[in-house]
mmCIF file with all atom_site columns, C-alpha atoms in Angstrom:
data_model
loop_
_atom_site.group_PDB
_atom_site.id
_atom_site.type_symbol
_atom_site.label_atom_id
_atom_site.label_alt_id
_atom_site.label_comp_id
_atom_site.label_asym_id
_atom_site.label_entity_id
_atom_site.label_seq_id
_atom_site.pdbx_PDB_ins_code
_atom_site.Cartn_x
_atom_site.Cartn_y
_atom_site.Cartn_z
_atom_site.occupancy
_atom_site.B_iso_or_equiv
_atom_site.pdbx_formal_charge
_atom_site.auth_seq_id
_atom_site.auth_comp_id
_atom_site.auth_asym_id
_atom_site.auth_atom_id
_atom_site.pdbx_PDB_model_num
ATOM 1   C CA . UNK M 1 1   ? -3.595  -20.118 9.648  1.00 0.00 ? 1   UNK M CA 1
ATOM 2   C CA . UNK M 1 2   ? -5.895  -17.185 8.921  1.00 0.00 ? 2   UNK M CA 1
ATOM 3   C CA . UNK M 1 3   ? -5.233  -15.751 12.393 1.00 0.00 ? 3   UNK M CA 1
ATOM 4   C CA . UNK M 1 4   ? -1.490  -15.849 11.697 1.00 0.00 ? 4   UNK M CA 1
ATOM 5   C CA . UNK M 1 5   ? -1.985  -14.140 8.341  1.00 0.00 ? 5   UNK M CA 1
ATOM 6   C CA . UNK M 1 6   ? -4.158  -11.497 10.023 1.00 0.00 ? 6   UNK M CA 1
ATOM 7   C CA . UNK M 1 7   ? -1.481  -10.811 12.608 1.00 0.00 ? 7   UNK M CA 1
ATOM 8   C CA . UNK M 1 8   ? 1.228   -10.533 9.944  1.00 0.00 ? 8   UNK M CA 1
ATOM 9   C CA . UNK M 1 9   ? -0.860  -8.120  7.870  1.00 0.00 ? 9   UNK M CA 1
ATOM 10  C CA . UNK M 1 10  ? -1.576  -5.990  10.943 1.00 0.00 ? 10  UNK M CA 1
ATOM 11  C CA . UNK M 1 11  ? 2.124   -5.804  11.696 1.00 0.00 ? 11  UNK M CA 1
ATOM 12  C CA . UNK M 1 12  ? 3.200   -5.251  8.081  1.00 0.00 ? 12  UNK M CA 1
ATOM 13  C CA . UNK M 1 13  ? 0.699   -2.418  7.625  1.00 0.00 ? 13  UNK M CA 1
ATOM 14  C CA . UNK M 1 14  ? 1.893   -0.570  10.756 1.00 0.00 ? 14  UNK M CA 1
ATOM 15  C CA . UNK M 1 15  ? 3.869   2.689   10.568 1.00 0.00 ? 15  UNK M CA 1
ATOM 16  C CA . UNK M 1 16  ? 6.944   0.840   11.810 1.00 0.00 ? 16  UNK M CA 1
ATOM 17  C CA . UNK M 1 17  ? 6.994   -1.525  8.809  1.00 0.00 ? 17  UNK M CA 1
ATOM 18  C CA . UNK M 1 18  ? 4.822   -0.036  6.024  1.00 0.00 ? 18  UNK M CA 1
ATOM 19  C CA . UNK M 1 19  ? 5.331   -3.189  3.931  1.00 0.00 ? 19  UNK M CA 1
ATOM 20  C CA . UNK M 1 20  ? 1.716   -3.162  2.760  1.00 0.00 ? 20  UNK M CA 1
ATOM 21  C CA . UNK M 1 21  ? -1.175  -0.767  2.433  1.00 0.00 ? 21  UNK M CA 1
ATOM 22  C CA . UNK M 1 22  ? -4.620  -2.140  3.124  1.00 0.00 ? 22  UNK M CA 1
ATOM 23  C CA . UNK M 1 23  ? -7.353  -0.673  0.956  1.00 0.00 ? 23  UNK M CA 1
ATOM 24  C CA . UNK M 1 24  ? -9.671  1.886   2.558  1.00 0.00 ? 24  UNK M CA 1
ATOM 25  C CA . UNK M 1 25  ? -12.580 -0.527  2.126  1.00 0.00 ? 25  UNK M CA 1
ATOM 26  C CA . UNK M 1 26  ? -10.955 -2.734  4.777  1.00 0.00 ? 26  UNK M CA 1
ATOM 27  C CA . UNK M 1 27  ? -9.557  -0.094  7.136  1.00 0.00 ? 27  UNK M CA 1
ATOM 28  C CA . UNK M 1 28  ? -10.611 3.101   8.900  1.00 0.00 ? 28  UNK M CA 1
ATOM 29  C CA . UNK M 1 29  ? -8.921  6.196   10.206 1.00 0.00 ? 29  UNK M CA 1
ATOM 30  C CA . UNK M 1 30  ? -7.966  6.312   13.838 1.00 0.00 ? 30  UNK M CA 1
ATOM 31  C CA . UNK M 1 31  ? -10.288 8.258   16.128 1.00 0.00 ? 31  UNK M CA 1
ATOM 32  C CA . UNK M 1 32  ? -7.371  9.893   17.923 1.00 0.00 ? 32  UNK M CA 1
ATOM 33  C CA . UNK M 1 33  ? -4.437  9.833   15.484 1.00 0.00 ? 33  UNK M CA 1
ATOM 34  C CA . UNK M 1 34  ? -5.312  11.398  12.102 1.00 0.00 ? 34  UNK M CA 1
ATOM 35  C CA . UNK M 1 35  ? -2.242  9.942   10.356 1.00 0.00 ? 35  UNK M CA 1
ATOM 36  C CA . UNK M 1 36  ? -3.048  6.347   11.357 1.00 0.00 ? 36  UNK M CA 1
ATOM 37  C CA . UNK M 1 37  ? -5.227  3.824   9.552  1.00 0.00 ? 37  UNK M CA 1
ATOM 38  C CA . UNK M 1 38  ? -6.571  0.860   11.474 1.00 0.00 ? 38  UNK M CA 1
ATOM 39  C CA . UNK M 1 39  ? -6.558  -2.469  9.585  1.00 0.00 ? 39  UNK M CA 1
ATOM 40  C CA . UNK M 1 40  ? -10.099 -3.245  10.742 1.00 0.00 ? 40  UNK M CA 1
ATOM 41  C CA . UNK M 1 41  ? -10.769 -6.346  8.652  1.00 0.00 ? 41  UNK M CA 1
ATOM 42  C CA . UNK M 1 42  ? -7.627  -8.109  9.838  1.00 0.00 ? 42  UNK M CA 1
ATOM 43  C CA . UNK M 1 43  ? -8.268  -7.134  13.457 1.00 0.00 ? 43  UNK M CA 1
ATOM 44  C CA . UNK M 1 44  ? -11.850 -8.417  13.278 1.00 0.00 ? 44  UNK M CA 1
ATOM 45  C CA . UNK M 1 45  ? -10.730 -11.673 11.673 1.00 0.00 ? 45  UNK M CA 1
ATOM 46  C CA . UNK M 1 46  ? -8.108  -12.089 14.387 1.00 0.00 ? 46  UNK M CA 1
ATOM 47  C CA . UNK M 1 47  ? -10.811 -11.459 16.980 1.00 0.00 ? 47  UNK M CA 1
ATOM 48  C CA . UNK M 1 48  ? -13.168 -14.023 15.431 1.00 0.00 ? 48  UNK M CA 1
ATOM 49  C CA . UNK M 1 49  ? -10.603 -16.697 16.224 1.00 0.00 ? 49  UNK M CA 1
ATOM 50  C CA . UNK M 1 50  ? -11.717 -16.688 19.858 1.00 0.00 ? 50  UNK M CA 1
ATOM 51  C CA . UNK M 1 51  ? -15.265 -17.411 18.748 1.00 0.00 ? 51  UNK M CA 1
ATOM 52  C CA . UNK M 1 52  ? -14.170 -20.318 16.550 1.00 0.00 ? 52  UNK M CA 1
ATOM 53  C CA . UNK M 1 53  ? -11.934 -21.700 19.307 1.00 0.00 ? 53  UNK M CA 1
ATOM 54  C CA . UNK M 1 54  ? -14.904 -21.427 21.673 1.00 0.00 ? 54  UNK M CA 1
ATOM 55  C CA . UNK M 1 55  ? -16.996 -23.522 19.290 1.00 0.00 ? 55  UNK M CA 1
ATOM 56  C CA . UNK M 1 56  ? -14.240 -26.117 19.114 1.00 0.00 ? 56  UNK M CA 1
ATOM 57  C CA . UNK M 1 57  ? -13.981 -26.252 22.904 1.00 0.00 ? 57  UNK M CA 1
ATOM 58  C CA . UNK M 1 58  ? -17.765 -26.682 23.133 1.00 0.00 ? 58  UNK M CA 1
ATOM 59  C CA . UNK M 1 59  ? -17.684 -29.590 20.680 1.00 0.00 ? 59  UNK M CA 1
ATOM 60  C CA . UNK M 1 60  ? -14.740 -31.256 22.397 1.00 0.00 ? 60  UNK M CA 1
ATOM 61  C CA . UNK M 1 61  ? -16.403 -30.931 25.802 1.00 0.00 ? 61  UNK M CA 1
ATOM 62  C CA . UNK M 1 62  ? -19.635 -32.471 24.497 1.00 0.00 ? 62  UNK M CA 1
ATOM 63  C CA . UNK M 1 63  ? -17.769 -35.336 22.818 1.00 0.00 ? 63  UNK M CA 1
ATOM 64  C CA . UNK M 1 64  ? -15.583 -36.059 25.848 1.00 0.00 ? 64  UNK M CA 1
ATOM 65  C CA . UNK M 1 65  ? -18.424 -37.257 28.003 1.00 0.00 ? 65  UNK M CA 1
ATOM 66  C CA . UNK M 1 66  ? -19.994 -39.608 25.475 1.00 0.00 ? 66  UNK M CA 1
ATOM 67  C CA . UNK M 1 67  ? -19.852 -43.373 25.676 1.00 0.00 ? 67  UNK M CA 1
ATOM 68  C CA . UNK M 1 68  ? -19.398 -45.400 22.476 1.00 0.00 ? 68  UNK M CA 1
ATOM 69  C CA . UNK M 1 69  ? -23.000 -45.095 21.259 1.00 0.00 ? 69  UNK M CA 1
ATOM 70  C CA . UNK M 1 70  ? -24.994 -42.139 19.958 1.00 0.00 ? 70  UNK M CA 1
ATOM 71  C CA . UNK M 1 71  ? -26.701 -40.034 22.612 1.00 0.00 ? 71  UNK M CA 1
ATOM 72  C CA . UNK M 1 72  ? -28.972 -36.998 22.630 1.00 0.00 ? 72  UNK M CA 1
ATOM 73  C CA . UNK M 1 73  ? -25.934 -34.921 23.678 1.00 0.00 ? 73  UNK M CA 1
ATOM 74  C CA . UNK M 1 74  ? -24.935 -34.920 20.021 1.00 0.00 ? 74  UNK M CA 1
ATOM 75  C CA . UNK M 1 75  ? -27.809 -32.549 19.262 1.00 0.00 ? 75  UNK M CA 1
ATOM 76  C CA . UNK M 1 76  ? -25.603 -29.872 20.805 1.00 0.00 ? 76  UNK M CA 1
ATOM 77  C CA . UNK M 1 77  ? -22.894 -30.250 18.173 1.00 0.00 ? 77  UNK M CA 1
ATOM 78  C CA . UNK M 1 78  ? -24.801 -28.536 15.342 1.00 0.00 ? 78  UNK M CA 1
ATOM 79  C CA . UNK M 1 79  ? -24.935 -24.967 16.626 1.00 0.00 ? 79  UNK M CA 1
ATOM 80  C CA . UNK M 1 80  ? -21.197 -24.527 17.398 1.00 0.00 ? 80  UNK M CA 1
ATOM 81  C CA . UNK M 1 81  ? -20.174 -26.410 14.262 1.00 0.00 ? 81  UNK M CA 1
ATOM 82  C CA . UNK M 1 82  ? -22.271 -24.363 11.854 1.00 0.00 ? 82  UNK M CA 1
ATOM 83  C CA . UNK M 1 83  ? -21.483 -21.108 13.650 1.00 0.00 ? 83  UNK M CA 1
ATOM 84  C CA . UNK M 1 84  ? -17.767 -21.847 13.352 1.00 0.00 ? 84  UNK M CA 1
ATOM 85  C CA . UNK M 1 85  ? -18.176 -22.856 9.707  1.00 0.00 ? 85  UNK M CA 1
ATOM 86  C CA . UNK M 1 86  ? -20.094 -19.672 8.847  1.00 0.00 ? 86  UNK M CA 1
ATOM 87  C CA . UNK M 1 87  ? -17.549 -17.547 10.729 1.00 0.00 ? 87  UNK M CA 1
ATOM 88  C CA . UNK M 1 88  ? -14.524 -19.114 9.014  1.00 0.00 ? 88  UNK M CA 1
ATOM 89  C CA . UNK M 1 89  ? -16.098 -18.894 5.549  1.00 0.00 ? 89  UNK M CA 1
ATOM 90  C CA . UNK M 1 90  ? -16.974 -15.219 6.063  1.00 0.00 ? 90  UNK M CA 1
ATOM 91  C CA . UNK M 1 91  ? -13.439 -14.497 7.272  1.00 0.00 ? 91  UNK M CA 1
ATOM 92  C CA . UNK M 1 92  ? -11.940 -16.262 4.253  1.00 0.00 ? 92  UNK M CA 1
ATOM 93  C CA . UNK M 1 93  ? -14.140 -14.251 1.885  1.00 0.00 ? 93  UNK M CA 1
ATOM 94  C CA . UNK M 1 94  ? -13.125 -10.938 3.465  1.00 0.00 ? 94  UNK M CA 1
ATOM 95  C CA . UNK M 1 95  ? -9.452  -11.913 3.615  1.00 0.00 ? 95  UNK M CA 1
ATOM 96  C CA . UNK M 1 96  ? -9.494  -12.907 -0.047 1.00 0.00 ? 96  UNK M CA 1
ATOM 97  C CA . UNK M 1 97  ? -11.044 -9.598  -1.125 1.00 0.00 ? 97  UNK M CA 1
ATOM 98  C CA . UNK M 1 98  ? -8.731  -7.612  1.124  1.00 0.00 ? 98  UNK M CA 1
ATOM 99  C CA . UNK M 1 99  ? -5.602  -9.300  -0.227 1.00 0.00 ? 99  UNK M CA 1
ATOM 100 C CA . UNK M 1 100 ? -6.783  -8.717  -3.803 1.00 0.00 ? 100 UNK M CA 1
ATOM 101 C CA . UNK M 1 101 ? -6.866  -4.936  -3.164 1.00 0.00 ? 101 UNK M CA 1
ATOM 102 C CA . UNK M 1 102 ? -3.781  -4.719  -0.932 1.00 0.00 ? 102 UNK M CA 1
ATOM 103 C CA . UNK M 1 103 ? -0.780  -2.734  -2.168 1.00 0.00 ? 103 UNK M CA 1
ATOM 104 C CA . UNK M 1 104 ? 2.739   -4.044  -1.490 1.00 0.00 ? 104 UNK M CA 1
ATOM 105 C CA . UNK M 1 105 ? 5.524   -1.555  -0.767 1.00 0.00 ? 105 UNK M CA 1
ATOM 106 C CA . UNK M 1 106 ? 8.447   -3.528  -2.177 1.00 0.00 ? 106 UNK M CA 1
ATOM 107 C CA . UNK M 1 107 ? 10.924  -0.692  -1.555 1.00 0.00 ? 107 UNK M CA 1
ATOM 108 C CA . UNK M 1 108 ? 10.320  -0.782  2.209  1.00 0.00 ? 108 UNK M CA 1
ATOM 109 C CA . UNK M 1 109 ? 10.656  -4.563  2.122  1.00 0.00 ? 109 UNK M CA 1
ATOM 110 C CA . UNK M 1 110 ? 13.971  -4.355  0.280  1.00 0.00 ? 110 UNK M CA 1
ATOM 111 C CA . UNK M 1 111 ? 15.298  -1.810  2.783  1.00 0.00 ? 111 UNK M CA 1
ATOM 112 C CA . UNK M 1 112 ? 14.283  -4.052  5.690  1.00 0.00 ? 112 UNK M CA 1
ATOM 113 C CA . UNK M 1 113 ? 15.997  -7.084  4.171  1.00 0.00 ? 113 UNK M CA 1
ATOM 114 C CA . UNK M 1 114 ? 19.240  -5.197  3.601  1.00 0.00 ? 114 UNK M CA 1
ATOM 115 C CA . UNK M 1 115 ? 19.516  -4.136  7.228  1.00 0.00 ? 115 UNK M CA 1
ATOM 116 C CA . UNK M 1 116 ? 19.791  -6.268  10.316 1.00 0.00 ? 116 UNK M CA 1
ATOM 117 C CA . UNK M 1 117 ? 22.229  -8.861  8.980  1.00 0.00 ? 117 UNK M CA 1
ATOM 118 C CA . UNK M 1 118 ? 19.444  -11.302 8.195  1.00 0.00 ? 118 UNK M CA 1
ATOM 119 C CA . UNK M 1 119 ? 21.832  -13.686 6.477  1.00 0.00 ? 119 UNK M CA 1
ATOM 120 C CA . UNK M 1 120 ? 24.245  -14.013 9.420  1.00 0.00 ? 120 UNK M CA 1
ATOM 121 C CA . UNK M 1 121 ? 22.878  -17.457 10.311 1.00 0.00 ? 121 UNK M CA 1
ATOM 122 C CA . UNK M 1 122 ? 23.363  -18.646 6.736  1.00 0.00 ? 122 UNK M CA 1
ATOM 123 C CA . UNK M 1 123 ? 26.987  -17.491 6.851  1.00 0.00 ? 123 UNK M CA 1
ATOM 124 C CA . UNK M 1 124 ? 27.536  -19.443 10.074 1.00 0.00 ? 124 UNK M CA 1
ATOM 125 C CA . UNK M 1 125 ? 25.870  -22.500 8.528  1.00 0.00 ? 125 UNK M CA 1
ATOM 126 C CA . UNK M 1 126 ? 28.107  -22.165 5.464  1.00 0.00 ? 126 UNK M CA 1
ATOM 127 C CA . UNK M 1 127 ? 31.206  -22.099 7.661  1.00 0.00 ? 127 UNK M CA 1
ATOM 128 C CA . UNK M 1 128 ? 29.971  -25.201 9.480  1.00 0.00 ? 128 UNK M CA 1
ATOM 129 C CA . UNK M 1 129 ? 29.478  -26.958 6.128  1.00 0.00 ? 129 UNK M CA 1
ATOM 130 C CA . UNK M 1 130 ? 33.158  -26.205 5.402  1.00 0.00 ? 130 UNK M CA 1
ATOM 131 C CA . UNK M 1 131 ? 34.259  -27.899 8.615  1.00 0.00 ? 131 UNK M CA 1
ATOM 132 C CA . UNK M 1 132 ? 34.316  -24.996 11.089 1.00 0.00 ? 132 UNK M CA 1
ATOM 133 C CA . UNK M 1 133 ? 32.859  -25.882 14.493 1.00 0.00 ? 133 UNK M CA 1
ATOM 134 C CA . UNK M 1 134 ? 29.544  -24.104 15.063 1.00 0.00 ? 134 UNK M CA 1
ATOM 135 C CA . UNK M 1 135 ? 30.872  -22.399 18.204 1.00 0.00 ? 135 UNK M CA 1
ATOM 136 C CA . UNK M 1 136 ? 33.749  -20.936 16.142 1.00 0.00 ? 136 UNK M CA 1
ATOM 137 C CA . UNK M 1 137 ? 31.499  -20.070 13.188 1.00 0.00 ? 137 UNK M CA 1
ATOM 138 C CA . UNK M 1 138 ? 29.144  -18.262 15.556 1.00 0.00 ? 138 UNK M CA 1
ATOM 139 C CA . UNK M 1 139 ? 32.051  -16.273 16.991 1.00 0.00 ? 139 UNK M CA 1
ATOM 140 C CA . UNK M 1 140 ? 33.454  -15.411 13.546 1.00 0.00 ? 140 UNK M CA 1
ATOM 141 C CA . UNK M 1 141 ? 30.103  -14.197 12.230 1.00 0.00 ? 141 UNK M CA 1
ATOM 142 C CA . UNK M 1 142 ? 29.449  -12.284 15.450 1.00 0.00 ? 142 UNK M CA 1
ATOM 143 C CA . UNK M 1 143 ? 32.772  -10.491 14.989 1.00 0.00 ? 143 UNK M CA 1
ATOM 144 C CA . UNK M 1 144 ? 31.901  -9.654  11.388 1.00 0.00 ? 144 UNK M CA 1
ATOM 145 C CA . UNK M 1 145 ? 28.540  -8.198  12.453 1.00 0.00 ? 145 UNK M CA 1
ATOM 146 C CA . UNK M 1 146 ? 30.172  -6.087  15.178 1.00 0.00 ? 146 UNK M CA 1
ATOM 147 C CA . UNK M 1 147 ? 32.793  -4.834  12.709 1.00 0.00 ? 147 UNK M CA 1
ATOM 148 C CA . UNK M 1 148 ? 30.103  -3.893  10.186 1.00 0.00 ? 148 UNK M CA 1
ATOM 149 C CA . UNK M 1 149 ? 28.014  -2.110  12.818 1.00 0.00 ? 149 UNK M CA 1
ATOM 150 C CA . UNK M 1 150 ? 31.045  -0.207  14.098 1.00 0.00 ? 150 UNK M CA 1
ATOM 151 C CA . UNK M 1 151 ? 31.942  0.869   10.541 1.00 0.00 ? 151 UNK M CA 1
ATOM 152 C CA . UNK M 1 152 ? 28.337  1.667   9.479  1.00 0.00 ? 152 UNK M CA 1
ATOM 153 C CA . UNK M 1 153 ? 28.231  -1.128  6.905  1.00 0.00 ? 153 UNK M CA 1
ATOM 154 C CA . UNK M 1 154 ? 24.780  -2.662  6.967  1.00 0.00 ? 154 UNK M CA 1
ATOM 155 C CA . UNK M 1 155 ? 24.875  -4.632  3.714  1.00 0.00 ? 155 UNK M CA 1
#
């Protein structure tokens, strides 16, 4: 879940979206593009996922070969388990602090929601609930979207 949140925050903080602004304590300027800020904390958390997955794979591989009784192999479960635990806890702490200082650009979010006909599927579903076949509802809504695009009506 934290990897998904990291990826969303990376995307939402990009110049293309600008939905959020990550505090300078959790980002750095780009070495080549002066106008760009890199969301370092989220990128590092996303990268740590590979390490945690590696620990899981190590544990699963050790467990796979065991018969029903305890064996010395189980001594090898401690290192990956505690490393993964420490990594996840550290990531959660950073993510929590980063989110607490993050600024939300609600105006950019509102603009994004108004464009792109995000509710077109709901309109088609509404027509279906009124007895219109989905194929026909899809065609009707598609025609409405094309009309709106042709006439520069985005909302």
